[in-house]
Coordinates of C-alpha atoms and ligand atoms in Angstrom, one line a residue:
X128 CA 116.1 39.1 62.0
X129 CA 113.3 40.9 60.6
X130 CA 114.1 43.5 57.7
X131 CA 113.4 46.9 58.4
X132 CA 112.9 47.8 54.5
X133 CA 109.4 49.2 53.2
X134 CA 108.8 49.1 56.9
X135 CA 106.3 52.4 58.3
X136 CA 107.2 54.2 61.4
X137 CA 105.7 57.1 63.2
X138 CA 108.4 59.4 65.1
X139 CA 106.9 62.0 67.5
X140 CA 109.8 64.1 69.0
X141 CA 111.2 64.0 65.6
X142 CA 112.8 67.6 65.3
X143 CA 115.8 67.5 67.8
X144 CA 117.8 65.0 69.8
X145 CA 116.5 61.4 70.0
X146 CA 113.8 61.4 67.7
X147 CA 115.7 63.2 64.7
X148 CA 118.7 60.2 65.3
X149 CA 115.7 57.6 65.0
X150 CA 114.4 59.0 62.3
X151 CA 118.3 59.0 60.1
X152 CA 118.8 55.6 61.5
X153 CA 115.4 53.8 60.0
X154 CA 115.9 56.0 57.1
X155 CA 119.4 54.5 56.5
X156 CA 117.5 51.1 57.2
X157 CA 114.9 52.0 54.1
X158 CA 111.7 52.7 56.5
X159 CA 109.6 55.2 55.2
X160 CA 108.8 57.7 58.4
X161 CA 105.6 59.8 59.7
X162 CA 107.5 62.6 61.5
X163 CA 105.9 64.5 64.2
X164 CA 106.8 68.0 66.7
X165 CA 105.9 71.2 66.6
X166 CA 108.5 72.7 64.5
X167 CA 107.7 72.9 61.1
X168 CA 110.6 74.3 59.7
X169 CA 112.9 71.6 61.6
X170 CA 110.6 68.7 60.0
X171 CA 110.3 69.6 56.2
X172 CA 114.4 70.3 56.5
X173 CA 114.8 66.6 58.2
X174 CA 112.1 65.0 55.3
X175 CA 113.8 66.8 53.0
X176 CA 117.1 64.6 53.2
X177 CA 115.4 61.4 54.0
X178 CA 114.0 59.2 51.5
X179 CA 110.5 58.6 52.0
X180 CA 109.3 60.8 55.1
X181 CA 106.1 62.4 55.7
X182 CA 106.0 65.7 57.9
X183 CA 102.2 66.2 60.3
X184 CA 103.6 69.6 62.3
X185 CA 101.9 69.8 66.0
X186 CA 101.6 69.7 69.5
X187 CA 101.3 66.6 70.7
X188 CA 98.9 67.1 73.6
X189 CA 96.0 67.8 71.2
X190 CA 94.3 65.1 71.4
X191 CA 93.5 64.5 68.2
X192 CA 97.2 64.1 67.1
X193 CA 97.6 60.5 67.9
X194 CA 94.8 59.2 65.7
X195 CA 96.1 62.1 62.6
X196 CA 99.2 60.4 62.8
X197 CA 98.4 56.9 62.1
X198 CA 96.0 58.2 59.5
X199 CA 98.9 59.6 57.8
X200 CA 100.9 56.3 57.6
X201 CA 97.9 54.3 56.5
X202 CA 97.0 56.8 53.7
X203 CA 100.8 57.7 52.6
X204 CA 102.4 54.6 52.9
X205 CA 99.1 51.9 53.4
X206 CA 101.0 50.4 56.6
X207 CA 101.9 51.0 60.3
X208 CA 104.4 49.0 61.6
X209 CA 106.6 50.5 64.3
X210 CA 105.9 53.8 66.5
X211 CA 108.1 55.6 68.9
X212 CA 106.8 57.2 71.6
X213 CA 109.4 59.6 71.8
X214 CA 108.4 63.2 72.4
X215 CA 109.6 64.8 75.5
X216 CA 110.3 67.5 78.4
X217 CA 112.6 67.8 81.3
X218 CA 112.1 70.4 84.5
X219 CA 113.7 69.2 87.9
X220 CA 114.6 71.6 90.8
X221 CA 114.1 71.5 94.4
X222 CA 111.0 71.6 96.2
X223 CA 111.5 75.6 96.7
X224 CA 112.6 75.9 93.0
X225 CA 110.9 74.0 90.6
X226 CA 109.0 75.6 88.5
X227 CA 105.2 74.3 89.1
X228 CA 103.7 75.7 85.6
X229 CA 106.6 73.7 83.4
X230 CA 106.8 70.8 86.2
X231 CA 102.7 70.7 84.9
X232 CA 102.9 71.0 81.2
X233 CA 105.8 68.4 81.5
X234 CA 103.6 66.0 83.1
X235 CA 100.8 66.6 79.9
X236 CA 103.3 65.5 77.5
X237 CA 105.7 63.0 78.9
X238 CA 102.3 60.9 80.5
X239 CA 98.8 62.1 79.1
X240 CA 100.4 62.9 75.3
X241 CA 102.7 59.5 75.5
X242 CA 99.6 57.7 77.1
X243 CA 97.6 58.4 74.4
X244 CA 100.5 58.1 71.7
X245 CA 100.3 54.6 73.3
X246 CA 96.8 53.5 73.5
X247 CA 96.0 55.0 69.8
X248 CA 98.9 53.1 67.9
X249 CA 98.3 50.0 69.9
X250 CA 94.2 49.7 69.0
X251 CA 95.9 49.7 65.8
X252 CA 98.8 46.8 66.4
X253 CA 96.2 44.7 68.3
X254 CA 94.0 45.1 65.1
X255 CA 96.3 43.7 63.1
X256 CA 98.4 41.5 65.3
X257 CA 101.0 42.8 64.3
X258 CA 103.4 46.3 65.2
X259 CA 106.3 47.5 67.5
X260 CA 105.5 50.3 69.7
X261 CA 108.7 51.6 71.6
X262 CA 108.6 53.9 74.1
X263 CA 111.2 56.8 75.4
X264 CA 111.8 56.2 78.9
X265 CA 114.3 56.8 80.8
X266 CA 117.3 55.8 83.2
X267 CA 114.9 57.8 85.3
X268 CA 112.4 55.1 84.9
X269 CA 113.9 52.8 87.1
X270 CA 116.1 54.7 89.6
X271 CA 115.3 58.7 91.1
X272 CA 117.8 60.9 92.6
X273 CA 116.6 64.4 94.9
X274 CA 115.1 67.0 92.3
X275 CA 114.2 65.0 89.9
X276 CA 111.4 63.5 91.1
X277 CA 108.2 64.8 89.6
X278 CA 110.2 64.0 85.8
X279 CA 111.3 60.2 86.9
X280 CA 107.4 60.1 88.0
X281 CA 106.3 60.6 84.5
X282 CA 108.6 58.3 83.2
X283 CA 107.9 55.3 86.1
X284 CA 104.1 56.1 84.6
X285 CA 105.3 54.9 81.0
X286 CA 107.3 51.8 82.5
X287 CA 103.8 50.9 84.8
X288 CA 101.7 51.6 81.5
X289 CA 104.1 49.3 79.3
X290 CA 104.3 46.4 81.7
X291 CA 100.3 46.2 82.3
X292 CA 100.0 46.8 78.3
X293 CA 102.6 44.0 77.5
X294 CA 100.8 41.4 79.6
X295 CA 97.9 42.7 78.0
X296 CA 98.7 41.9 74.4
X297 CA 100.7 38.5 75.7
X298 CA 98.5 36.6 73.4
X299 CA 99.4 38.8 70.1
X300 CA 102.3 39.1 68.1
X301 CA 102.6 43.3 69.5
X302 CA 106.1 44.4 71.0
X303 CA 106.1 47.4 73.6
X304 CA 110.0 48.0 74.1
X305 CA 110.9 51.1 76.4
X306 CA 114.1 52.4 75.7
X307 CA 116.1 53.9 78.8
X308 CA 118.5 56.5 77.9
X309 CA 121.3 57.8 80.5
X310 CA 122.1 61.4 79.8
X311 CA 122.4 61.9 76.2
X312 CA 123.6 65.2 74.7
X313 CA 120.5 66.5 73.1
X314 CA 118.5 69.9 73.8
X315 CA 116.3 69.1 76.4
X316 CA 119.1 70.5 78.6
X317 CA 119.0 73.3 77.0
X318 CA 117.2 75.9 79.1
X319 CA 119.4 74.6 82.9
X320 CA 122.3 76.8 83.7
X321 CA 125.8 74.9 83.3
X322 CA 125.4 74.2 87.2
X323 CA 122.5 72.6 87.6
X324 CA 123.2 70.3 84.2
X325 CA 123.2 66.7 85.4
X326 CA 126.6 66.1 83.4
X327 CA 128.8 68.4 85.9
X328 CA 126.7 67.1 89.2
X329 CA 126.8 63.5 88.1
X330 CA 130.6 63.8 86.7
X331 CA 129.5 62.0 83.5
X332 CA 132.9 62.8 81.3
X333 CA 131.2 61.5 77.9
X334 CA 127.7 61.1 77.5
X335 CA 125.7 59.6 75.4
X336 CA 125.0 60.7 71.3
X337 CA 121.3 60.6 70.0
X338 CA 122.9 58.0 67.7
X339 CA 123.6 55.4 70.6
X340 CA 120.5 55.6 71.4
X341 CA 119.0 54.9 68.0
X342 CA 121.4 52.2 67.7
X343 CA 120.0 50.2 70.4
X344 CA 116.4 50.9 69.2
X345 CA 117.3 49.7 65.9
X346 CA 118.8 46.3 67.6
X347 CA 115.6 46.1 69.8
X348 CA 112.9 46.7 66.1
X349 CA 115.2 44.5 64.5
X350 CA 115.5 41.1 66.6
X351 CA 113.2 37.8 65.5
X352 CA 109.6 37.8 65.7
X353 CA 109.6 35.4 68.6
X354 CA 112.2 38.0 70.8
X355 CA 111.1 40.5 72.7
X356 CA 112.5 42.9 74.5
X357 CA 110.5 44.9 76.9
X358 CA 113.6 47.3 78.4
X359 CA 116.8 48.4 77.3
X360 CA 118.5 50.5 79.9
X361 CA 122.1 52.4 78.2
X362 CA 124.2 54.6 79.9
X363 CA 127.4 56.7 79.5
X364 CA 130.3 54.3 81.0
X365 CA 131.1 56.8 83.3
X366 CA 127.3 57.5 84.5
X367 CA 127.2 56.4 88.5
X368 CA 124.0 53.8 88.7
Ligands
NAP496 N1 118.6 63.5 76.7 C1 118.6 62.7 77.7 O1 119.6 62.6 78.5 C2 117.4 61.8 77.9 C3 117.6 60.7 78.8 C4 116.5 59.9 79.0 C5 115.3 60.0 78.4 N2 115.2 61.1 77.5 C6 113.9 61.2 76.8 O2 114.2 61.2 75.4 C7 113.1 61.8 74.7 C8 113.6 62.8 73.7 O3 114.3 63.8 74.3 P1 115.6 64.4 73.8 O4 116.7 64.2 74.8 O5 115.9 64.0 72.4 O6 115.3 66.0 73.8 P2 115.1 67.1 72.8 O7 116.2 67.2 71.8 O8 114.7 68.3 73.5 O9 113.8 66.6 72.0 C9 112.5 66.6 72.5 C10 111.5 66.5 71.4 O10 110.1 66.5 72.0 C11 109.3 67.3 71.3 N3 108.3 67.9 72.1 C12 108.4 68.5 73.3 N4 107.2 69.0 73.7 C13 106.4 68.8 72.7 C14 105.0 69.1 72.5 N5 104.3 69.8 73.4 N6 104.4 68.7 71.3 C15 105.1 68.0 70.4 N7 106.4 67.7 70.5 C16 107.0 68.1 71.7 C17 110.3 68.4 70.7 O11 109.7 68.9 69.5 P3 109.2 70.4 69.3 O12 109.9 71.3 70.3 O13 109.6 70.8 67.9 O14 107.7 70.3 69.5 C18 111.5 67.6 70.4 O15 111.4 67.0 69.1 C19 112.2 62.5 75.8 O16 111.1 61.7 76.1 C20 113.2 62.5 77.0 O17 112.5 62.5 78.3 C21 116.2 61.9 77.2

């Protein structure tokens, strides 16, 4: 298994849901974290109750946030080892209903922000052949349902990116896992009225926590050098698929 201790992480996403579980779960592991979103307040509070954390506040469709990142873990910490790719949005609707402006801005960060997330930590990895970048997908990664398919489009771009970049780096020691969540109760629902929440259409009785999910990331970071493992799809037992 390989220890996680000492290890460096970046987390974008890090103030809410997924990322903020990650970033407890490799803190309880003794990683030291890089914690990214555009929430100030929410990052120097979750720093302030990990044990080695560093907090770089933004948006991360400026461009230059990537690079800033991995600058911060090489000067704070001297090391880059694992980055998760985690910082997201939702919009669906029907073709009459969605919302084009969000449906748009969504598309910036789940596939231009996360593409260049990707290509800016891996120049890195392949550098030193070494680093595990893992990337938030989703169930909506592999299958679609009606109205929800301009979000499982930007999430089928990060499974097409990861497989081309895995057989890419085949010949280095660099792991692309994409995690694929079912519905996990976080606030990216947030802003949907109670009828249009995928939970009541789907009849998912328990969903997922944001500590499942970091669970299974930890499994994926944590397995031998020589094991790989490009996809983890979870989902709430009582999730139809
Ligand atoms: N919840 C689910 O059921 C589910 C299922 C499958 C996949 N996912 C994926 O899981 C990931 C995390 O989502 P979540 O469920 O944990 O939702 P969440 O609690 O709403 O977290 C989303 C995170 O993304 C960050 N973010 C959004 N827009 C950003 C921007 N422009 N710049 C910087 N950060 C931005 C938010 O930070 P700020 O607002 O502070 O910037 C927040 O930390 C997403 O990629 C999502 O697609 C979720």
């Amino acid at each position: 298994m390989i220890e996680l201790e000492g290890r460096v992480a970046i987390i974008t996403g890090a103030t809410s849901g997924i990322g903020t579980a990650l970033a407890r779960a490799f803190d309880r592991r003794g990683m030291r974290l890089v914690l990214t979103g555009r929430r100030e307040d929410r990052l120097q509070t979750l720093a302030g109750e990990l044990g080695a954390a560093r907090t770089l506040a933004g948006d991360i469709t400026d461009p230059g946030l990537p690079q800033r990142l991995v600058d911060e873990a090489l000067s704070a910490f001297g090391r880059l080892d694992v980055a998760c790719n985690n910082a997201g949005l939702l919009e669906f609707g029907t073709i009459d209903e969605i919302d084009l402006g969000r449906m748009a801005l969504m598309v910036r960060v789940n596939v231009e922000a996360a593409f260049r997330v990707a290509y800016t930590v891996l120049r890195h990895f392949k550098a030193q052949n070494s680093g595990h970048l893992v990337n938030t997908s989703s169930i909506a990664g592999t299958k679609v349902r009606p109205t929800i398919g301009a979000y499982a489009g930007t999430k089928h771009a990060i499974e097409a990116m990861a497989q081309s970049l895995r057989l890419e780096l085949a010949e280095t020691n660099v792991r692309i896992s994409n995690i694929q969540p079912g519905l996990t109760s976080t606030e990216i629902f947030d802003h949907l009225t109670a009828d249009a929440h995928p939970r009541g259409q789907q009849g998912i009785t328990e969903p997922l926590t944001p500590e499942d999910i970091a669970r299974c990331v930890v499994f994926m970071l944590e397995q031998p050098a020589h094991v790989h493992i490009p996809a983890m799809l979870v989902k709430p037992q009582s999730q139809p698929l």
